[in-house]
Amino acid sequence: MRAAHTLTTDSFHDILHGVFGYTYFRAPQEDIIDHVAGGGDALVLMPTGGGKSLCYQIPAIARQRAGHGITVVISPLIALMHDQVGALHEAGVAADFLNSSLSGEAAYAVEQRMLRGEITLLYAAPERITTPRFLAQLDRLHEDGQLALFAIDEAHCVSQWGHDFRPEYRALTVLHERYASVPRMALTATADALTRADIVERLELQNARQFVSSFDRPNIRYQIVEKKEPTAQLLRFIEREHAGDAGIVYCQSRKRVEEVAALLVQHGHHALPYHAGLDAEVRMHNQNRFLRDEGVVMVATIAFGMGIDKPDVRFVAHLDMPKNIEGYYQETGRAGRDGAAADAWMCYGLQDVVNQRRMIDESPAGEDFKHIQRGKLDALLGLAEASDCRRVRLLSYFDDNSLSLAGSPQGAKAPAGHSEVHEVTSVGVRYSCGNCDNCIAPPQVWDGTDAARKLLSTIYRVQQHSGIGFGAGQIMDIVRGKKTEKVTQFGHETLSTFGVGALYTELQLRGVLRQLIAIGALNVNAQAFNTLQLTDASRAVLKGEVAVRLRESASNERGTGNAGRKAQRPTATARTALGELDAAAQQRFGSLKAWRAEVAREHNLPAYVIFHDATLIAIAQSAPQSMAELEGISGIGARKLEAYGAEVLRVIESH
Ligand code: ADP
Ligand code: ZN
């Protein structure tokens, strides 16, 4: 081994191989590690599953070895610290955590170890860091030159524009003020331009180098379907594509969470509920089941998921629309951290738009704040209504131009992991990522301009006639010429537009209304029973100056596309590899999994912390006979080789 106590690229590679058992850095990791280990400040934006942890763990180990002392990791994820520290212990790294779950005695013991210089990485909650007691201890370490690095994880928590605002994060400026010479890095998986600027300002990272990775997650397949019977649609989706897989289903309300979890259980799925209304103990228990058992479906509100680093979540489903694209991207990003194929599935309908609008309108926030929230919601509506590549839309929202916009043939470059496919259409060249619903089966687009004009002029006439506005149901009934009780009650059958759209289905008109709301040509007034109101932008549509193009509703849920996929593409890479194993290797894999489950139970850790599936599959395939053969397999570092090598060889030999 080379001398590892210098802060050189070689030493970082040694740590990557020796401690974590990995062969290569992922593209941005090496630059980040080099910069931070060398004492620079950094802001790291990387998608979930990109590999942020190594970006501070390797500098921490390197700086410790070079005599710079401890790295303090600030994280709001108290419930996960135990497993994070456990994973480091498995790799042979001295780590500990300090949070409110520890007894006074246990916390004292950790503090003592810290002051004696025995800890490489300390995880702590932000409110702990800023206590006078802890600051006094940091002062002592600082005086001795034993503060190596501050890593601020989930840094978007500092911003009120982010969706996980934690006021405690604001107090972290103390780190900069008090320990100006200690390098600081902030890491997050979500940040649109606004949030990013806020992080820089709030954490005083103006001089930090920014590392912004592509936010693309090529292994995630995005699908947004029209909401019809949401729970039946969800069941179909899970049963067709993810039977037995671990997944997360997000719902808006606690009540809905309970109902959907019960329904899934009824249908034989291992589903559990999670929301802020449950006892802390029940929440903890359900989260542990999700992390430790295989194939659990967590049905949850957005209270669930931050920091969940379970690598083999195969799908994330949204039964209700989230507030904005950041939320959607963060939540869907929890799928497929292991890089194997995963699904992000959402069903969405007019009611979602109305509900989200109302929540913003009725919130006590100031007008400026509401204005921003509305803009963010509109961007999400645009994504849901899109008939072109979802991935391009998502990435361009984050100012990520690694995929270029549809219609620009020169710039249309496919990133790694995407097939470079361009389809020539009447509007030009269409970029295809090959892995979202719109690219796999481009939706039929129909011209909804005529229907839109009929709807808008009806809304206008109804307002003139009755002096009040009406909701979507009444307007559609008038346009379709339905003489309902409510229509005759208000004399709306006498309007000149009564029945002008008799040929349209309700589904089509609903789609048009949604689209009109999405493009701002129609407003839903939450203060007045969700009545529809014309806006300044309505005029252009009415005059026929703006064309309204819509996805064909009926073909929204493409059964054939999904069925075709099953044959072509198994759900997970792990399974693909598994499928390629011969019978003997399959058996070895089974035994290895059983062995891993036992070790994980003994250590009170999730199984993937011991070895990832991919590592077990590689072992099953190559059936190593010696420690030397075992050593080359990805995911087996020196410590794990020493701790488990002999047992793994025995399991293999027993076949
Ligand atoms: P993030 O925190 O960015 O969501 P993690 O740090 O949890 O991502 O990493 C995601 C997964 O990728 C983890 O299972 C981790 O072990 C693995 N990983 C990270 N870097 C590498 C690498 N260079 N080689 C192989 N696997 C890696
Ligand atoms: Zn696409």
XYZ file of C-alpha atoms and ligand atoms in Angstrom:
683
model
C 0.000 0.000 0.000
C 1.095 3.527 -0.696
C 1.497 5.882 2.189
C -2.087 6.913 2.783
C -1.539 9.884 5.013
C -0.976 12.373 2.264
C -3.841 14.242 0.665
C -3.238 13.016 -2.848
C -5.417 11.560 -5.544
C -3.711 8.225 -4.963
C -4.707 8.252 -1.345
C -8.334 8.951 -2.281
C -8.286 5.973 -4.623
C -6.803 3.852 -1.866
C -9.687 4.782 0.401
C -12.242 4.108 -2.337
C -10.814 0.604 -2.891
C -9.611 -0.267 0.552
C -12.435 1.070 2.689
C -15.471 0.990 0.398
C -14.426 -1.748 -2.006
C -15.307 0.258 -5.130
C -13.215 0.383 -8.268
C -14.018 3.734 -9.852
C -15.110 7.165 -8.793
C -18.269 8.393 -10.416
C -17.434 11.364 -12.580
C -17.856 14.340 -10.243
C -16.811 12.591 -7.027
C -13.093 12.765 -7.618
C -13.005 16.515 -8.281
C -15.156 17.244 -5.273
C -13.090 15.055 -2.974
C -9.878 16.580 -4.254
C -11.126 20.107 -3.661
C -12.609 19.505 -0.214
C -9.841 17.285 1.124
C -7.472 20.050 0.077
C -9.333 22.469 2.344
C -11.718 24.160 -0.086
C -15.360 25.057 0.562
C -17.943 23.478 -1.709
C -21.591 23.397 -2.657
C -22.460 20.005 -4.086
C -25.649 19.470 -6.062
C -26.093 15.904 -7.080
C -29.243 13.895 -7.667
C -30.372 11.348 -5.125
C -28.386 8.189 -5.574
C -25.553 10.115 -7.212
C -23.112 9.241 -4.445
C -22.935 12.299 -2.219
C -21.926 10.442 0.921
C -18.518 9.462 -0.418
C -17.909 13.112 -1.284
C -17.549 13.950 2.391
C -16.674 10.530 3.800
C -13.485 10.150 1.776
C -12.199 13.673 2.571
C -13.060 12.967 6.212
C -10.983 9.795 6.260
C -8.147 11.390 4.299
C -7.990 14.500 6.466
C -8.162 12.426 9.630
C -5.248 10.314 8.431
C -3.343 13.487 7.624
C -3.780 14.661 11.220
C -6.549 17.230 10.763
C -9.005 15.597 13.146
C -12.732 15.125 13.033
C -15.398 15.776 10.379
C -18.771 16.902 11.669
C -21.720 15.939 9.461
C -24.810 18.040 10.077
C -27.987 16.243 9.168
C -31.669 16.572 10.087
C -32.169 12.825 9.722
C -32.080 11.721 13.326
C -33.978 8.506 12.662
C -31.417 7.401 10.085
C -28.179 8.253 11.875
C -28.006 4.878 13.535
C -27.963 3.070 10.193
C -25.610 5.585 8.562
C -23.089 5.189 11.360
C -23.643 1.413 11.302
C -22.778 1.331 7.608
C -19.508 3.170 8.318
C -18.674 0.760 11.122
C -19.201 -2.113 8.694
C -16.602 -0.484 6.458
C -14.259 -0.060 9.414
C -14.607 3.714 9.822
C -14.747 5.272 13.301
C -18.088 7.061 13.335
C -20.631 8.121 15.929
C -23.737 10.239 16.204
C -25.124 12.742 18.660
C -28.841 13.338 18.758
C -31.829 13.380 21.057
C -32.277 9.596 20.817
C -29.151 9.034 22.947
C -29.254 8.864 26.728
C -27.252 11.514 28.576
C -24.686 8.901 29.440
C -24.292 7.638 25.888
C -24.004 11.204 24.588
C -21.328 11.955 27.172
C -19.351 8.900 26.063
C -19.497 10.073 22.436
C -18.304 13.556 23.453
C -15.366 12.040 25.286
C -14.397 9.918 22.294
C -14.655 13.007 20.137
C -12.395 15.059 22.414
C -9.868 12.219 22.544
C -9.682 12.292 18.743
C -11.080 8.803 18.279
C -13.839 9.702 15.842
C -13.422 10.266 12.118
C -17.016 11.205 11.317
C -19.541 12.579 13.787
C -23.177 12.917 12.681
C -25.148 15.514 14.577
C -28.488 17.252 14.330
C -28.324 21.014 13.632
C -29.923 21.973 16.945
C -27.171 20.074 18.757
C -24.363 21.850 16.925
C -25.457 25.280 18.036
C -25.748 24.536 21.762
C -23.201 26.379 23.936
C -21.965 23.052 25.291
C -21.216 21.605 21.889
C -19.697 24.857 20.622
C -17.344 24.897 23.610
C -16.202 21.396 22.668
C -15.714 22.412 19.046
C -13.670 25.399 20.304
C -11.337 23.035 22.079
C -10.896 20.860 19.014
C -10.402 23.936 16.883
C -7.642 25.269 19.132
C -5.826 21.969 18.690
C -6.318 22.027 14.943
C -8.569 19.004 15.160
C -11.590 20.206 13.177
C -11.125 18.747 9.728
C -14.368 19.555 7.937
C -18.029 20.493 8.285
C -20.387 18.685 5.920
C -23.883 20.150 5.848
C -26.136 17.476 4.400
C -29.646 18.148 3.041
C -28.573 21.769 2.729
C -31.836 22.801 1.066
C -33.336 22.683 4.577
C -31.886 26.150 5.081
C -34.161 27.618 2.449
C -37.789 28.427 2.864
C -38.159 27.873 -0.887
C -37.074 24.300 -0.416
C -39.812 22.007 0.789
C -38.130 20.866 3.994
C -37.421 24.184 5.640
C -35.763 23.748 9.063
C -35.254 26.996 10.940
C -32.369 25.400 12.912
C -30.339 25.375 9.717
C -30.279 29.174 9.748
C -28.156 29.146 12.891
C -25.392 27.226 11.105
C -23.790 30.492 10.032
C -22.047 30.192 13.380
C -19.719 27.623 11.801
C -18.431 30.155 9.360
C -18.211 32.950 11.893
C -16.455 30.926 14.558
C -14.313 28.515 12.543
C -13.547 30.425 9.391
C -10.480 28.334 8.621
C -12.314 25.006 8.665
C -13.570 23.889 5.237
C -17.321 23.631 4.834
C -19.310 21.777 2.257
C -23.051 21.843 1.700
C -24.754 18.983 -0.111
C -28.233 18.599 -1.515
C -30.204 16.720 -4.109
C -32.729 19.443 -4.689
C -32.113 22.924 -5.696
C -33.641 24.984 -8.381
C -31.922 28.295 -9.006
C -33.857 30.050 -6.260
C -33.093 27.485 -3.581
C -29.479 27.296 -4.670
C -29.021 31.048 -4.314
C -30.663 30.881 -0.924
C -28.293 28.155 0.280
C -25.271 30.187 -0.805
C -26.553 33.285 0.931
C -27.819 31.694 4.129
C -24.794 29.500 4.684
C -22.361 32.146 3.481
C -20.923 29.997 0.754
C -20.243 32.858 -1.651
C -16.645 31.744 -2.042
C -17.358 28.043 -2.216
C -16.815 26.182 -5.432
C -20.069 24.867 -6.870
C -20.241 21.352 -8.209
C -23.457 20.869 -10.110
C -23.966 17.419 -11.564
C -26.482 16.538 -14.167
C -29.724 15.833 -12.411
C -30.666 13.155 -14.841
C -31.607 9.762 -13.446
C -31.535 7.642 -16.570
C -32.683 4.483 -14.813
C -35.956 6.061 -13.656
C -38.883 5.770 -16.036
C -41.342 8.656 -15.686
C -45.026 8.030 -16.301
C -47.880 10.413 -15.647
C -51.346 9.021 -16.271
C -54.752 10.579 -16.167
C -56.624 9.967 -12.948
C -59.744 7.867 -13.432
C -60.125 5.392 -10.603
C -56.851 6.104 -8.857
C -56.675 3.177 -6.460
C -57.637 0.655 -9.143
C -55.029 2.221 -11.415
C -52.432 1.971 -8.676
C -53.230 -1.674 -8.004
C -52.957 -2.474 -11.688
C -49.632 -0.687 -11.911
C -48.176 -2.523 -8.913
C -49.523 -5.904 -9.910
C -48.453 -5.651 -13.531
C -45.029 -4.221 -12.998
C -43.915 -4.420 -9.390
C -45.369 -7.419 -7.627
C -43.177 -8.164 -4.623
C -41.031 -5.032 -5.049
C -40.257 -2.404 -2.447
C -41.920 0.902 -3.273
C -43.358 4.129 -1.920
C -46.865 5.436 -2.595
C -47.387 9.113 -1.813
C -50.856 10.450 -0.934
C -51.982 13.904 0.074
C -53.818 13.201 3.313
C -53.383 10.970 6.334
C -56.824 9.491 5.864
C -56.028 8.540 2.310
C -52.738 6.979 3.420
C -54.605 4.710 5.826
C -57.202 3.727 3.231
C -54.712 2.944 0.506
C -52.425 0.969 2.819
C -55.407 -1.106 3.961
C -56.474 -1.683 0.375
C -53.025 -2.891 -0.652
C -52.882 -5.243 2.315
C -56.301 -6.573 1.311
C -54.860 -7.396 -2.069
C -52.002 -9.318 -0.550
C -49.262 -6.682 -0.630
C -46.948 -6.049 2.273
C -47.970 -2.404 2.764
C -47.558 -0.080 5.750
C -48.787 3.454 6.462
C -46.602 6.418 7.430
C -47.761 9.933 8.281
C -47.184 12.589 10.911
C -50.402 11.655 12.729
C -49.057 8.254 13.767
C -47.231 7.715 17.052
C -43.506 8.280 16.812
C -43.068 4.654 17.793
C -45.329 3.307 15.068
C -43.608 5.533 12.531
C -40.209 4.287 13.604
C -41.396 0.695 13.495
C -42.874 1.011 10.011
C -39.794 2.774 8.713
C -37.603 0.009 10.088
C -39.764 -2.647 8.441
C -39.457 -0.776 5.160
C -35.672 -0.582 5.478
C -35.086 -4.049 6.867
C -37.671 -6.315 5.217
C -37.832 -7.060 1.536
C -40.657 -5.934 -0.708
C -42.458 -3.529 1.638
C -44.664 -0.845 0.084
C -44.747 2.286 2.210
C -47.908 4.335 1.771
C -47.068 7.781 3.053
C -47.535 11.497 3.121
C -44.535 13.630 2.266
C -43.540 13.305 5.928
C -41.784 10.137 4.799
C -38.613 9.700 2.884
C -35.986 12.359 3.407
C -32.628 10.682 3.714
C -34.013 7.196 3.157
C -31.048 5.606 1.455
C -32.559 2.199 0.741
C -30.968 1.419 -2.596
C -33.543 -0.996 -4.026
C -36.792 0.987 -3.966
C -38.208 -0.095 -7.329
C -41.062 2.381 -7.695
C -42.415 5.635 -6.345
C -46.084 6.298 -7.060
C -47.986 9.540 -6.553
C -51.721 9.110 -6.102
C -52.068 12.861 -5.698
C -50.092 15.590 -7.300
C -47.299 17.132 -5.242
C -46.899 20.888 -4.794
C -44.094 21.493 -7.225
C -41.397 19.935 -9.357
C -38.779 19.984 -6.585
C -41.064 17.905 -4.408
C -41.889 15.559 -7.259
C -38.245 15.136 -8.207
C -37.049 14.611 -4.655
C -39.758 12.044 -3.986
C -39.375 10.150 -7.246
C -35.611 10.284 -6.780
C -35.933 7.790 -3.939
C -36.486 5.090 -6.537
C -33.572 3.164 -7.980
C -30.597 4.535 -6.052
C -28.758 1.352 -6.951
C -28.874 2.381 -10.591
C -31.157 -0.490 -11.603
C -34.405 0.164 -13.494
C -37.117 1.875 -11.459
C -40.450 3.611 -12.043
C -41.858 6.998 -11.137
C -45.602 6.806 -11.672
C -48.102 9.552 -11.011
C -51.789 9.837 -11.654
C -53.206 13.271 -11.904
C -56.515 14.951 -12.636
C -58.433 18.203 -12.644
C -59.235 17.868 -8.954
C -55.513 17.856 -8.117
C -55.079 21.161 -9.881
C -58.045 22.628 -8.057
C -56.863 21.333 -4.658
C -53.327 22.612 -5.033
C -54.528 26.009 -6.193
C -56.854 26.207 -3.235
C -54.162 25.256 -0.759
C -52.014 28.107 -2.002
C -54.879 30.601 -2.073
C -56.017 29.726 1.425
C -52.596 29.606 3.049
C -51.821 32.452 5.440
C -48.583 33.250 3.584
C -47.902 36.644 2.055
C -48.782 37.490 -1.555
C -45.144 37.333 -2.726
C -44.757 33.857 -1.379
C -48.038 32.738 -2.926
C -46.981 34.164 -6.236
C -43.867 32.016 -6.232
C -45.811 28.949 -5.146
C -48.278 29.442 -7.984
C -45.458 29.736 -10.471
C -43.982 26.493 -9.193
C -47.316 24.736 -9.404
C -47.732 25.926 -12.979
C -44.404 24.392 -13.899
C -45.551 21.059 -12.519
C -48.839 21.315 -14.410
C -46.849 21.959 -17.540
C -44.920 18.748 -16.903
C -48.084 16.744 -16.318
C -49.773 18.051 -19.458
C -46.699 17.720 -21.651
C -46.819 15.506 -24.677
C -43.070 15.657 -25.220
C -40.190 14.173 -23.196
C -40.808 14.394 -19.436
C -37.109 14.109 -18.699
C -36.227 17.110 -20.824
C -38.904 19.124 -19.035
C -37.726 18.043 -15.598
C -34.110 18.774 -16.273
C -34.683 22.113 -17.894
C -36.613 23.133 -14.796
C -33.384 22.651 -12.870
C -31.476 24.579 -15.546
C -29.866 21.328 -16.491
C -29.184 21.394 -20.202
C -27.447 18.080 -20.463
C -30.421 16.996 -22.507
C -31.274 19.596 -25.041
C -34.734 20.757 -25.766
C -36.874 19.017 -28.264
C -36.790 20.492 -31.699
C -33.130 21.430 -31.808
C -31.467 18.796 -33.926
C -27.917 20.120 -33.595
C -28.012 20.376 -29.862
C -30.034 17.241 -29.227
C -27.392 15.209 -27.525
C -28.174 12.074 -25.633
C -26.376 11.786 -22.306
C -24.770 8.621 -21.064
C -27.389 6.006 -20.471
C -29.794 7.255 -23.114
C -30.206 6.012 -26.587
C -29.868 8.795 -29.058
C -33.178 8.683 -30.861
C -34.790 11.485 -32.742
C -38.129 11.279 -34.320
C -39.027 13.604 -37.126
C -42.460 15.098 -36.651
C -44.390 17.920 -38.225
C -42.913 20.315 -35.689
C -39.335 19.261 -36.253
C -37.057 16.773 -34.623
C -38.292 15.379 -31.381
C -35.795 14.277 -28.787
C -36.486 10.914 -27.222
C -34.963 9.756 -23.962
C -36.354 6.289 -24.577
C -37.399 5.959 -20.962
C -40.470 8.065 -20.237
C -44.079 7.437 -21.222
C -44.144 10.149 -23.863
C -40.967 8.934 -25.531
C -41.832 5.254 -25.408
C -45.252 5.774 -26.913
C -45.679 9.370 -28.101
C -49.235 10.336 -27.191
C -51.774 11.171 -29.819
C -52.195 14.887 -29.797
C -55.501 16.402 -30.801
C -56.376 19.992 -31.508
C -58.467 21.187 -28.592
C -58.699 24.786 -29.781
C -62.344 24.528 -30.804
C -63.367 22.823 -27.556
C -61.368 25.396 -25.583
C -63.153 28.295 -27.282
C -66.531 26.731 -26.626
C -65.725 26.256 -22.970
C -64.331 29.756 -22.539
C -67.240 31.464 -24.272
C -69.642 29.439 -22.144
C -67.873 30.595 -19.011
C -68.183 34.148 -20.267
C -71.881 33.814 -21.100
C -72.757 32.113 -17.837
C -71.135 34.947 -15.934
C -73.084 37.516 -18.006
C -76.322 35.627 -17.632
C -76.251 34.719 -13.942
C -73.898 37.330 -12.531
C -71.927 34.600 -10.792
C -69.399 32.022 -11.860
C -69.837 28.251 -11.952
C -67.601 25.231 -11.523
C -66.284 22.809 -14.110
C -69.211 20.370 -13.864
C -71.881 22.934 -14.759
C -69.838 24.429 -17.592
C -69.211 21.037 -19.153
C -72.888 20.099 -18.853
C -73.889 23.266 -20.711
C -71.340 22.756 -23.454
C -72.414 19.144 -23.897
C -76.090 20.122 -23.828
C -77.146 18.182 -20.772
C -80.378 19.414 -19.202
C -79.558 18.644 -15.610
C -81.608 19.985 -12.742
C -78.965 22.582 -12.023
C -78.798 23.636 -15.671
C -82.531 24.301 -15.870
C -82.614 25.849 -12.412
C -80.373 28.643 -13.676
C -81.872 28.778 -17.150
C -78.555 27.846 -18.716
C -80.214 25.790 -21.439
C -81.173 29.114 -23.041
C -77.552 30.146 -23.579
C -76.380 30.237 -27.179
C -73.551 27.870 -26.396
C -75.822 25.234 -24.896
C -75.004 21.959 -26.615
C -72.374 23.393 -28.993
C -69.908 20.754 -27.850
C -72.248 17.764 -27.774
C -69.694 15.721 -29.672
C -67.031 15.997 -27.000
C -66.819 13.509 -24.166
C -66.612 14.717 -20.609
C -63.113 13.269 -20.427
C -62.026 15.375 -23.378
C -63.510 18.555 -21.976
C -61.941 17.875 -18.609
C -58.586 17.551 -20.344
C -59.137 20.862 -22.119
C -60.061 22.622 -18.867
C -56.975 21.224 -17.154
C -54.817 22.390 -19.992
C -56.396 25.849 -19.956
C -55.694 26.113 -16.242
C -52.165 24.864 -16.804
C -51.441 27.541 -19.401
C -53.081 30.233 -17.282
C -55.985 30.849 -19.653
C -58.413 29.972 -16.903
C -58.443 30.582 -13.216
C -60.030 28.516 -10.453
C -61.405 30.729 -7.721
C -60.972 28.788 -4.524
C -62.659 31.515 -2.503
C -65.861 31.058 -4.461
C -66.612 27.344 -4.669
C -63.934 26.645 -7.266
C -65.702 28.642 -9.915
C -63.945 29.098 -13.224
C -62.916 32.588 -14.244
C -61.491 34.013 -17.428
C -58.052 35.573 -17.282
C -56.159 38.001 -19.504
C -54.751 35.021 -21.350
C -58.237 33.695 -22.189
C -58.734 36.293 -24.878
C -55.953 34.961 -27.103
C -57.442 31.474 -26.984
C -60.948 32.801 -27.635
C -59.712 34.725 -30.643
C -58.037 31.616 -31.959
C -54.571 33.158 -31.660
C -53.299 30.404 -29.411
C -53.710 26.787 -30.364
C -54.519 24.346 -27.593
C -52.954 20.985 -28.219
C -53.858 18.138 -25.961
C -52.809 14.644 -25.179
C -55.433 12.162 -26.273
C -57.078 11.142 -23.027
C -58.143 7.683 -24.043
C -54.640 6.557 -24.874
C -53.176 7.891 -21.691
C -52.724 4.575 -19.999
C -50.992 2.506 -22.564
C -51.547 -1.064 -21.547
C -49.627 -2.297 -24.532
C -46.583 -0.210 -23.766
C -46.410 -1.642 -20.299
C -47.034 -5.175 -21.401
C -44.356 -4.869 -24.045
C -41.946 -3.657 -21.451
C -42.330 -6.684 -19.296
C -41.067 -8.906 -22.046
C -38.256 -6.609 -23.105
C -37.079 -5.222 -19.882
C -37.249 -6.863 -16.494
C -37.874 -4.403 -13.706
C -34.477 -4.442 -12.107
C -30.903 -4.815 -13.224
C -30.361 -6.956 -10.184
C -32.987 -9.257 -11.624
C -31.563 -9.142 -15.089
C -28.263 -10.248 -13.714
C -30.087 -12.717 -11.537
C -31.881 -14.065 -14.583
C -28.525 -14.666 -16.217
C -27.270 -16.811 -13.370
C -27.383 -20.532 -13.949
C -29.267 -22.757 -11.541
C -26.259 -23.417 -9.322
C -25.477 -19.710 -9.051
C -29.125 -19.002 -8.260
C -28.867 -21.397 -5.359
C -25.669 -19.790 -4.139
C -27.388 -16.405 -4.299
C -30.261 -17.741 -2.213
C -27.903 -19.036 0.456
C -25.899 -15.815 0.473
C -29.089 -13.817 0.984
C -30.148 -16.022 3.872
C -26.702 -15.624 5.422
C -26.846 -11.832 4.931
C -30.275 -11.603 6.557
C -28.930 -13.329 9.627
C -25.895 -11.026 9.904
C -28.088 -7.964 9.389
C -30.407 -9.076 12.163
C -27.516 -9.690 14.533
C -26.086 -6.233 13.811
C -29.496 -4.565 13.848
C -28.861 -3.057 10.422
C -30.619 -3.232 7.055
C -29.332 -6.063 4.855
C -28.018 -3.706 2.154
C -25.604 -2.188 4.660
C -23.859 -5.562 4.905
C -23.693 -6.151 1.126
C -25.736 -4.793 -1.771
C -27.666 -7.265 -3.918
C -25.290 -6.479 -6.770
C -22.329 -7.610 -4.652
C -24.045 -10.869 -3.664
C -24.963 -11.547 -7.287
C -21.348 -11.013 -8.340
C -20.201 -13.430 -5.644
C -22.812 -16.032 -6.622
C -21.772 -15.757 -10.233
C -18.024 -16.031 -9.828
C -18.126 -18.542 -6.947
C -14.762 -17.437 -5.521
C -12.576 -20.100 -3.925
C -10.180 -17.854 -2.067
C -9.903 -14.555 -0.258
C -7.840 -13.249 -3.151
C -10.650 -13.995 -5.602
C -13.208 -12.407 -3.304
C -11.187 -9.240 -2.962
C -11.718 -8.077 -6.524
C -15.512 -7.940 -6.246
C -17.101 -4.481 -6.106
C -18.476 -3.581 -2.687
C -16.016 -5.620 -0.633
C -13.532 -3.398 1.174
C -10.719 -4.531 3.459
C -12.831 -4.538 6.589
C -15.700 -6.502 5.098
C -13.248 -8.970 3.590
C -11.727 -9.529 6.978
C -15.054 -9.687 8.811
C -17.061 -11.766 6.353
C -14.662 -13.230 3.786
C -14.264 -16.605 5.464
C -17.987 -16.995 6.074
C -18.859 -16.055 2.508
C -16.362 -18.621 1.208
C -17.919 -21.231 3.467
C -21.394 -20.444 2.138
C -20.089 -20.847 -1.416
C -18.213 -24.031 -0.555
C -21.285 -25.620 1.003
C -22.814 -25.936 -2.474
P -26.817 10.114 -2.378
O -26.518 10.425 -0.942
O -26.207 11.053 -3.338
O -28.258 9.894 -2.634
P -25.360 7.745 -1.794
O -24.169 8.399 -1.261
O -26.304 7.102 -0.830
O -26.160 8.726 -2.722
O -24.917 6.683 -2.882
C -25.856 5.926 -3.610
C -25.342 4.503 -3.798
O -24.244 4.477 -4.709
C -24.822 3.917 -2.500
O -25.308 2.609 -2.415
C -23.307 3.959 -2.647
O -22.687 2.926 -1.943
C -23.122 3.812 -4.144
N -21.891 4.461 -4.637
C -21.525 5.745 -4.436
N -20.353 6.018 -5.064
C -19.969 4.870 -5.687
C -18.844 4.499 -6.518
N -17.884 5.364 -6.816
N -18.804 3.229 -6.980
C -19.791 2.346 -6.682
N -20.870 2.633 -5.923
C -20.969 3.873 -5.421
Zn -38.481 11.061 -22.553
